[in-house]
Amino acid sequence: MMQHISRFMSGIFSPLLTPSYGVFLALWVSILCYQQLGTRLVVMLIIFGITCVIPMIAIGLLHNFKLIEDRSLDERKERHLPYIIAILCHTAATIYLVNVHAPSWLVAFMGGVILTCTISLFVNIWWKISAHCAGTGGLLALLFFLHSEGLEAFDLFWLICIAIIICGVVGSARIYEERHTFWQVAAGFINGYYSVKILMNLFA
């Protein structure tokens, strides 16, 4: 039972999905929710395509060409190219947000994702850091920012509480599945949380 729950949580909070979750939160729980639904859906779909679909296809191609052995990227040495691809895709997503005149704090959020991936890439040279926990940490930082800056469309207290629980559950799942140690999970969370927090505080 625990194994199924761990795999489920690892799957739905994949690092390929968390940037899209962040943009979804920005468009549906912040003051941006008052924008036209069609506009928000278009932005959401384009961000999802750039930050999730393209990297997923790229990882599949790397696997097909035998450049990586495992699509789940459990081996530290196989994570370098996927991290570089993620950085390029999130850079493209950031440029797109700038071009559609997204607010500076949303652009800064995506910049925080780029910083998270960049730090993970360099740390990964010596040590495997949790990308899953980096992603959930970034989402939590986004919610705290929306709440503290008064950008929320409604009170986010309970959503923040749920996000904190999710961070703990995802971290526990990665440890339970023996994909990471406690310190790799903690380092991933700190990387994601503070990368997003610092960029949003500096540029929003």
CSV table of N, CA and C in Angstrom, one decimal, residues 51-159:
chain,number,residue,atom,x,y,z
A,51,THR,N,7.3,23.4,-20.8
A,51,THR,CA,8.1,22.9,-19.6
A,51,THR,C,7.8,21.4,-19.2
A,52,CYS,N,6.9,20.8,-19.9
A,52,CYS,CA,6.6,19.4,-19.5
A,52,CYS,C,6.7,18.5,-20.8
A,53,VAL,N,5.9,18.8,-21.8
A,53,VAL,CA,5.8,17.9,-23.0
A,53,VAL,C,7.2,17.9,-23.7
A,54,ILE,N,7.8,19.0,-24.0
A,54,ILE,CA,9.0,19.0,-24.7
A,54,ILE,C,10.1,18.3,-23.9
A,55,PRO,N,10.3,18.6,-22.6
A,55,PRO,CA,11.3,17.8,-21.9
A,55,PRO,C,11.0,16.3,-21.8
A,56,MET,N,9.8,15.9,-21.8
A,56,MET,CA,9.4,14.5,-21.7
A,56,MET,C,9.8,13.9,-23.1
A,57,ILE,N,9.5,14.5,-24.2
A,57,ILE,CA,9.9,14.0,-25.5
A,57,ILE,C,11.4,13.9,-25.6
A,58,ALA,N,12.1,14.9,-25.1
A,58,ALA,CA,13.6,14.9,-25.1
A,58,ALA,C,14.1,13.8,-24.3
A,59,ILE,N,13.6,13.5,-23.1
A,59,ILE,CA,14.1,12.4,-22.3
A,59,ILE,C,13.8,11.1,-23.0
A,60,GLY,N,12.7,11.0,-23.7
A,60,GLY,CA,12.4,9.8,-24.5
A,60,GLY,C,13.4,9.6,-25.6
A,61,LEU,N,13.8,10.6,-26.3
A,61,LEU,CA,14.7,10.6,-27.3
A,61,LEU,C,16.1,10.2,-26.8
A,62,LEU,N,16.5,10.8,-25.7
A,62,LEU,CA,17.8,10.4,-25.1
A,62,LEU,C,17.8,8.9,-24.7
A,63,HIS,N,16.7,8.4,-24.3
A,63,HIS,CA,16.6,7.0,-23.9
A,63,HIS,C,16.7,6.1,-25.2
A,64,ASN,N,16.0,6.6,-26.2
A,64,ASN,CA,16.0,5.8,-27.5
A,64,ASN,C,17.4,5.7,-28.1
A,65,PHE,N,18.1,6.8,-28.0
A,65,PHE,CA,19.5,6.9,-28.6
A,65,PHE,C,20.5,6.4,-27.6
A,66,LYS,N,20.1,5.8,-26.5
A,66,LYS,CA,21.0,5.1,-25.5
A,66,LYS,C,21.9,6.1,-24.8
A,67,LEU,N,21.5,7.4,-24.8
A,67,LEU,CA,22.3,8.4,-24.0
A,67,LEU,C,22.0,8.3,-22.5
A,68,ILE,N,20.8,7.8,-22.2
A,68,ILE,CA,20.4,7.5,-20.8
A,68,ILE,C,19.8,6.1,-20.8
A,69,GLU,N,20.0,5.4,-19.7
A,69,GLU,CA,19.5,4.0,-19.6
A,69,GLU,C,18.1,3.9,-19.0
A,70,ASP,N,17.8,4.9,-18.1
A,70,ASP,CA,16.5,4.8,-17.4
A,70,ASP,C,15.8,6.2,-17.5
A,71,ARG,N,14.5,6.1,-18.0
A,71,ARG,CA,13.7,7.3,-18.1
A,71,ARG,C,13.5,8.0,-16.8
A,72,SER,N,13.5,7.3,-15.7
A,72,SER,CA,13.2,7.9,-14.4
A,72,SER,C,14.4,8.6,-13.8
A,73,LEU,N,15.6,8.5,-14.5
A,73,LEU,CA,16.8,9.3,-14.2
A,73,LEU,C,17.3,9.0,-12.7
A,74,ASP,N,17.2,7.8,-12.3
A,74,ASP,CA,17.7,7.5,-10.9
A,74,ASP,C,19.2,7.6,-10.8
A,75,GLU,N,19.9,7.4,-11.8
A,75,GLU,CA,21.4,7.5,-11.8
A,75,GLU,C,21.8,8.9,-11.9
A,76,ARG,N,22.6,9.4,-10.9
A,76,ARG,CA,23.1,10.8,-10.9
A,76,ARG,C,23.7,11.2,-12.2
A,77,LYS,N,24.6,10.3,-12.8
A,77,LYS,CA,25.3,10.7,-14.0
A,77,LYS,C,24.5,10.9,-15.2
A,78,GLU,N,23.2,10.4,-15.2
A,78,GLU,CA,22.3,10.5,-16.3
A,78,GLU,C,21.5,11.7,-16.2
A,79,ARG,N,21.6,12.5,-15.2
A,79,ARG,CA,20.8,13.7,-15.0
A,79,ARG,C,21.3,15.0,-15.7
A,80,HIS,N,22.6,15.0,-16.1
A,80,HIS,CA,23.2,16.2,-16.6
A,80,HIS,C,22.4,16.8,-17.8
A,81,LEU,N,22.2,15.9,-18.9
A,81,LEU,CA,21.6,16.4,-20.1
A,81,LEU,C,20.1,16.8,-19.8
A,82,PRO,N,19.3,16.0,-19.1
A,82,PRO,CA,18.0,16.4,-18.8
A,82,PRO,C,17.9,17.8,-18.0
A,83,TYR,N,18.8,18.0,-17.1
A,83,TYR,CA,18.8,19.3,-16.4
A,83,TYR,C,19.1,20.4,-17.4
A,84,ILE,N,20.0,20.2,-18.3
A,84,ILE,CA,20.3,21.3,-19.3
A,84,ILE,C,19.1,21.5,-20.2
A,85,ILE,N,18.4,20.5,-20.6
A,85,ILE,CA,17.2,20.6,-21.4
A,85,ILE,C,16.2,21.4,-20.6
A,86,ALA,N,16.0,21.0,-19.3
A,86,ALA,CA,15.0,21.7,-18.5
A,86,ALA,C,15.3,23.2,-18.4
A,87,ILE,N,16.6,23.5,-18.2
A,87,ILE,CA,17.0,25.0,-18.1
A,87,ILE,C,16.6,25.7,-19.4
A,88,LEU,N,16.9,25.1,-20.5
A,88,LEU,CA,16.6,25.7,-21.8
A,88,LEU,C,15.1,25.9,-22.0
A,89,CYS,N,14.3,24.9,-21.6
A,89,CYS,CA,12.9,24.9,-21.8
A,89,CYS,C,12.3,26.0,-20.8
A,90,HIS,N,12.8,26.1,-19.6
A,90,HIS,CA,12.2,27.1,-18.7
A,90,HIS,C,12.7,28.5,-19.1
A,91,THR,N,13.8,28.6,-19.7
A,91,THR,CA,14.2,29.9,-20.2
A,91,THR,C,13.3,30.3,-21.3
A,92,ALA,N,12.9,29.4,-22.2
A,92,ALA,CA,11.9,29.7,-23.3
A,92,ALA,C,10.6,30.1,-22.7
A,93,ALA,N,10.2,29.4,-21.6
A,93,ALA,CA,8.9,29.7,-20.9
A,93,ALA,C,8.9,31.1,-20.3
A,94,THR,N,10.1,31.4,-19.8
A,94,THR,CA,10.2,32.8,-19.2
A,94,THR,C,10.1,33.9,-20.2
A,95,ILE,N,10.8,33.6,-21.4
A,95,ILE,CA,10.7,34.6,-22.5
A,95,ILE,C,9.3,34.7,-23.0
A,96,TYR,N,8.5,33.6,-23.0
A,96,TYR,CA,7.1,33.6,-23.4
A,96,TYR,C,6.3,34.5,-22.5
A,97,LEU,N,6.5,34.3,-21.2
A,97,LEU,CA,5.8,35.1,-20.2
A,97,LEU,C,6.1,36.5,-20.3
A,98,VAL,N,7.3,36.9,-20.6
A,98,VAL,CA,7.7,38.3,-20.8
A,98,VAL,C,6.9,38.8,-22.0
A,99,ASN,N,6.9,38.1,-23.0
A,99,ASN,CA,6.2,38.5,-24.3
A,99,ASN,C,4.7,38.7,-24.2
A,100,VAL,N,4.1,37.9,-23.3
A,100,VAL,CA,2.6,38.1,-23.1
A,100,VAL,C,2.3,39.0,-21.9
A,101,HIS,N,3.4,39.8,-21.5
A,101,HIS,CA,3.2,40.8,-20.5
A,101,HIS,C,2.7,40.3,-19.1
A,102,ALA,N,3.2,39.1,-18.8
A,102,ALA,CA,2.9,38.5,-17.5
A,102,ALA,C,3.5,39.4,-16.4
A,103,PRO,N,2.9,39.5,-15.2
A,103,PRO,CA,3.4,40.3,-14.1
A,103,PRO,C,4.8,39.9,-13.7
A,104,SER,N,5.6,40.8,-13.2
A,104,SER,CA,7.0,40.5,-12.9
A,104,SER,C,7.2,39.4,-11.9
A,105,TRP,N,6.2,39.2,-11.0
A,105,TRP,CA,6.4,38.2,-10.0
A,105,TRP,C,6.2,36.8,-10.6
A,106,LEU,N,5.4,36.7,-11.7
A,106,LEU,CA,5.2,35.4,-12.3
A,106,LEU,C,6.4,35.1,-13.2
A,107,VAL,N,7.0,36.1,-13.8
A,107,VAL,CA,8.2,35.9,-14.6
A,107,VAL,C,9.4,35.5,-13.6
A,108,ALA,N,9.4,36.1,-12.4
A,108,ALA,CA,10.4,35.8,-11.4
A,108,ALA,C,10.2,34.4,-10.9
A,109,PHE,N,9.0,33.9,-10.8
A,109,PHE,CA,8.8,32.5,-10.4
A,109,PHE,C,9.5,31.6,-11.3
A,110,MET,N,9.3,31.8,-12.6
A,110,MET,CA,9.9,30.9,-13.6
A,110,MET,C,11.4,31.1,-13.6
A,111,GLY,N,11.9,32.3,-13.3
A,111,GLY,CA,13.3,32.5,-13.1
A,111,GLY,C,13.8,31.7,-12.0
A,112,GLY,N,13.0,31.6,-10.9
A,112,GLY,CA,13.4,30.8,-9.8
A,112,GLY,C,13.5,29.4,-10.1
A,113,VAL,N,12.7,28.9,-11.0
A,113,VAL,CA,12.7,27.5,-11.5
A,113,VAL,C,14.0,27.3,-12.2
A,114,ILE,N,14.4,28.2,-13.1
A,114,ILE,CA,15.7,28.1,-13.8
A,114,ILE,C,16.8,28.1,-12.8
A,115,LEU,N,16.8,28.9,-11.8
A,115,LEU,CA,17.9,28.9,-10.8
A,115,LEU,C,17.9,27.6,-10.1
A,116,THR,N,16.8,27.1,-9.7
A,116,THR,CA,16.7,25.8,-9.1
A,116,THR,C,17.4,24.7,-9.9
A,117,CYS,N,17.0,24.7,-11.2
A,117,CYS,CA,17.6,23.6,-12.1
A,117,CYS,C,19.1,23.8,-12.3
A,118,THR,N,19.5,25.1,-12.3
A,118,THR,CA,21.0,25.4,-12.5
A,118,THR,C,21.8,24.9,-11.3
A,119,ILE,N,21.3,25.2,-10.1
A,119,ILE,CA,21.9,24.7,-8.9
A,119,ILE,C,21.9,23.2,-8.8
A,120,SER,N,20.8,22.6,-9.2
A,120,SER,CA,20.7,21.1,-9.1
A,120,SER,C,21.7,20.5,-10.1
A,121,LEU,N,21.9,21.2,-11.3
A,121,LEU,CA,22.8,20.7,-12.3
A,121,LEU,C,24.2,20.6,-11.7
A,122,PHE,N,24.7,21.7,-11.1
A,122,PHE,CA,26.0,21.8,-10.6
A,122,PHE,C,26.2,20.9,-9.4
A,123,VAL,N,25.2,20.8,-8.5
A,123,VAL,CA,25.3,20.0,-7.3
A,123,VAL,C,25.4,18.5,-7.8
A,124,ASN,N,24.6,18.2,-8.8
A,124,ASN,CA,24.5,16.8,-9.3
A,124,ASN,C,25.9,16.3,-9.8
A,125,ILE,N,26.8,17.1,-10.1
A,125,ILE,CA,28.2,16.7,-10.5
A,125,ILE,C,28.8,15.8,-9.4
A,126,TRP,N,28.5,16.2,-8.1
A,126,TRP,CA,29.1,15.4,-7.0
A,126,TRP,C,28.1,14.6,-6.2
A,127,TRP,N,26.8,15.1,-6.2
A,127,TRP,CA,25.8,14.5,-5.3
A,127,TRP,C,24.4,14.6,-5.9
A,128,LYS,N,23.6,13.6,-5.7
A,128,LYS,CA,22.3,13.6,-6.3
A,128,LYS,C,21.3,14.3,-5.3
A,129,ILE,N,20.7,15.3,-5.8
A,129,ILE,CA,19.8,16.2,-5.1
A,129,ILE,C,18.4,15.9,-5.6
A,130,SER,N,17.4,16.0,-4.7
A,130,SER,CA,16.0,15.7,-5.0
A,130,SER,C,15.3,16.8,-5.9
A,131,ALA,N,15.1,16.5,-7.1
A,131,ALA,CA,14.4,17.4,-8.0
A,131,ALA,C,12.9,17.5,-7.6
A,132,HIS,N,12.3,16.3,-7.2
A,132,HIS,CA,10.9,16.3,-6.7
A,132,HIS,C,10.7,17.3,-5.6
A,133,CYS,N,11.6,17.3,-4.6
A,133,CYS,CA,11.4,18.2,-3.4
A,133,CYS,C,11.8,19.6,-3.8
A,134,ALA,N,12.6,19.8,-4.8
A,134,ALA,CA,12.9,21.2,-5.2
A,134,ALA,C,11.7,21.8,-5.9
A,135,GLY,N,10.9,20.9,-6.6
A,135,GLY,CA,9.7,21.4,-7.2
A,135,GLY,C,8.6,21.8,-6.2
A,136,THR,N,8.4,20.9,-5.2
A,136,THR,CA,7.4,21.2,-4.2
A,136,THR,C,7.8,22.4,-3.4
A,137,GLY,N,9.1,22.5,-3.1
A,137,GLY,CA,9.6,23.7,-2.4
A,137,GLY,C,9.3,25.0,-3.1
A,138,GLY,N,9.5,25.0,-4.4
A,138,GLY,CA,9.2,26.2,-5.2
A,138,GLY,C,7.8,26.5,-5.2
A,139,LEU,N,6.9,25.5,-5.2
A,139,LEU,CA,5.4,25.8,-5.2
A,139,LEU,C,5.1,26.4,-3.8
A,140,LEU,N,5.6,25.9,-2.8
A,140,LEU,CA,5.4,26.5,-1.4
A,140,LEU,C,5.8,27.9,-1.3
A,141,ALA,N,7.0,28.2,-1.9
A,141,ALA,CA,7.5,29.6,-1.9
A,141,ALA,C,6.6,30.5,-2.7
A,142,LEU,N,6.1,30.0,-3.8
A,142,LEU,CA,5.1,30.8,-4.6
A,142,LEU,C,3.9,31.2,-3.8
A,143,LEU,N,3.3,30.2,-3.1
A,143,LEU,CA,2.1,30.4,-2.3
A,143,LEU,C,2.4,31.4,-1.1
A,144,PHE,N,3.5,31.2,-0.5
A,144,PHE,CA,3.8,32.2,0.6
A,144,PHE,C,4.0,33.6,0.1
A,145,PHE,N,4.6,33.7,-1.1
A,145,PHE,CA,4.7,35.1,-1.7
A,145,PHE,C,3.4,35.7,-2.1
A,146,LEU,N,2.5,34.9,-2.7
A,146,LEU,CA,1.2,35.5,-3.0
A,146,LEU,C,0.4,35.9,-1.8
A,147,HIS,N,0.6,35.1,-0.7
A,147,HIS,CA,-0.1,35.4,0.5
A,147,HIS,C,0.5,36.7,1.2
A,148,SER,N,1.8,36.7,1.3
A,148,SER,CA,2.4,37.8,2.0
A,148,SER,C,2.3,39.2,1.3
A,149,GLU,N,2.2,39.1,-0.1
A,149,GLU,CA,2.2,40.3,-0.9
A,149,GLU,C,0.7,40.8,-1.2
A,150,GLY,N,-0.2,40.0,-0.7
A,150,GLY,CA,-1.6,40.4,-0.9
A,150,GLY,C,-2.1,40.2,-2.3
A,151,LEU,N,-1.5,39.2,-3.0
A,151,LEU,CA,-1.8,39.0,-4.4
A,151,LEU,C,-2.8,37.8,-4.5
A,152,GLU,N,-3.3,37.3,-3.4
A,152,GLU,CA,-4.2,36.1,-3.4
A,152,GLU,C,-5.6,36.6,-3.7
A,153,ALA,N,-6.4,35.8,-4.5
A,153,ALA,CA,-7.8,36.1,-4.8
A,153,ALA,C,-8.7,35.7,-3.6
A,154,PHE,N,-8.2,34.8,-2.8
A,154,PHE,CA,-8.9,34.4,-1.5
A,154,PHE,C,-7.9,34.0,-0.5
A,155,ASP,N,-8.3,33.7,0.7
A,155,ASP,CA,-7.3,33.4,1.8
A,155,ASP,C,-6.7,32.0,1.4
A,156,LEU,N,-5.3,32.0,1.4
A,156,LEU,CA,-4.6,30.8,1.0
A,156,LEU,C,-4.1,30.0,2.2
A,157,PHE,N,-4.6,30.4,3.4
A,157,PHE,CA,-4.0,29.7,4.6
A,157,PHE,C,-4.1,28.2,4.5
A,158,TRP,N,-5.3,27.7,4.1
A,158,TRP,CA,-5.5,26.2,4.1
A,158,TRP,C,-4.7,25.6,2.9
A,159,LEU,N,-4.7,26.3,1.8
A,159,LEU,CA,-3.9,25.8,0.7
A,159,LEU,C,-2.4,25.7,1.0
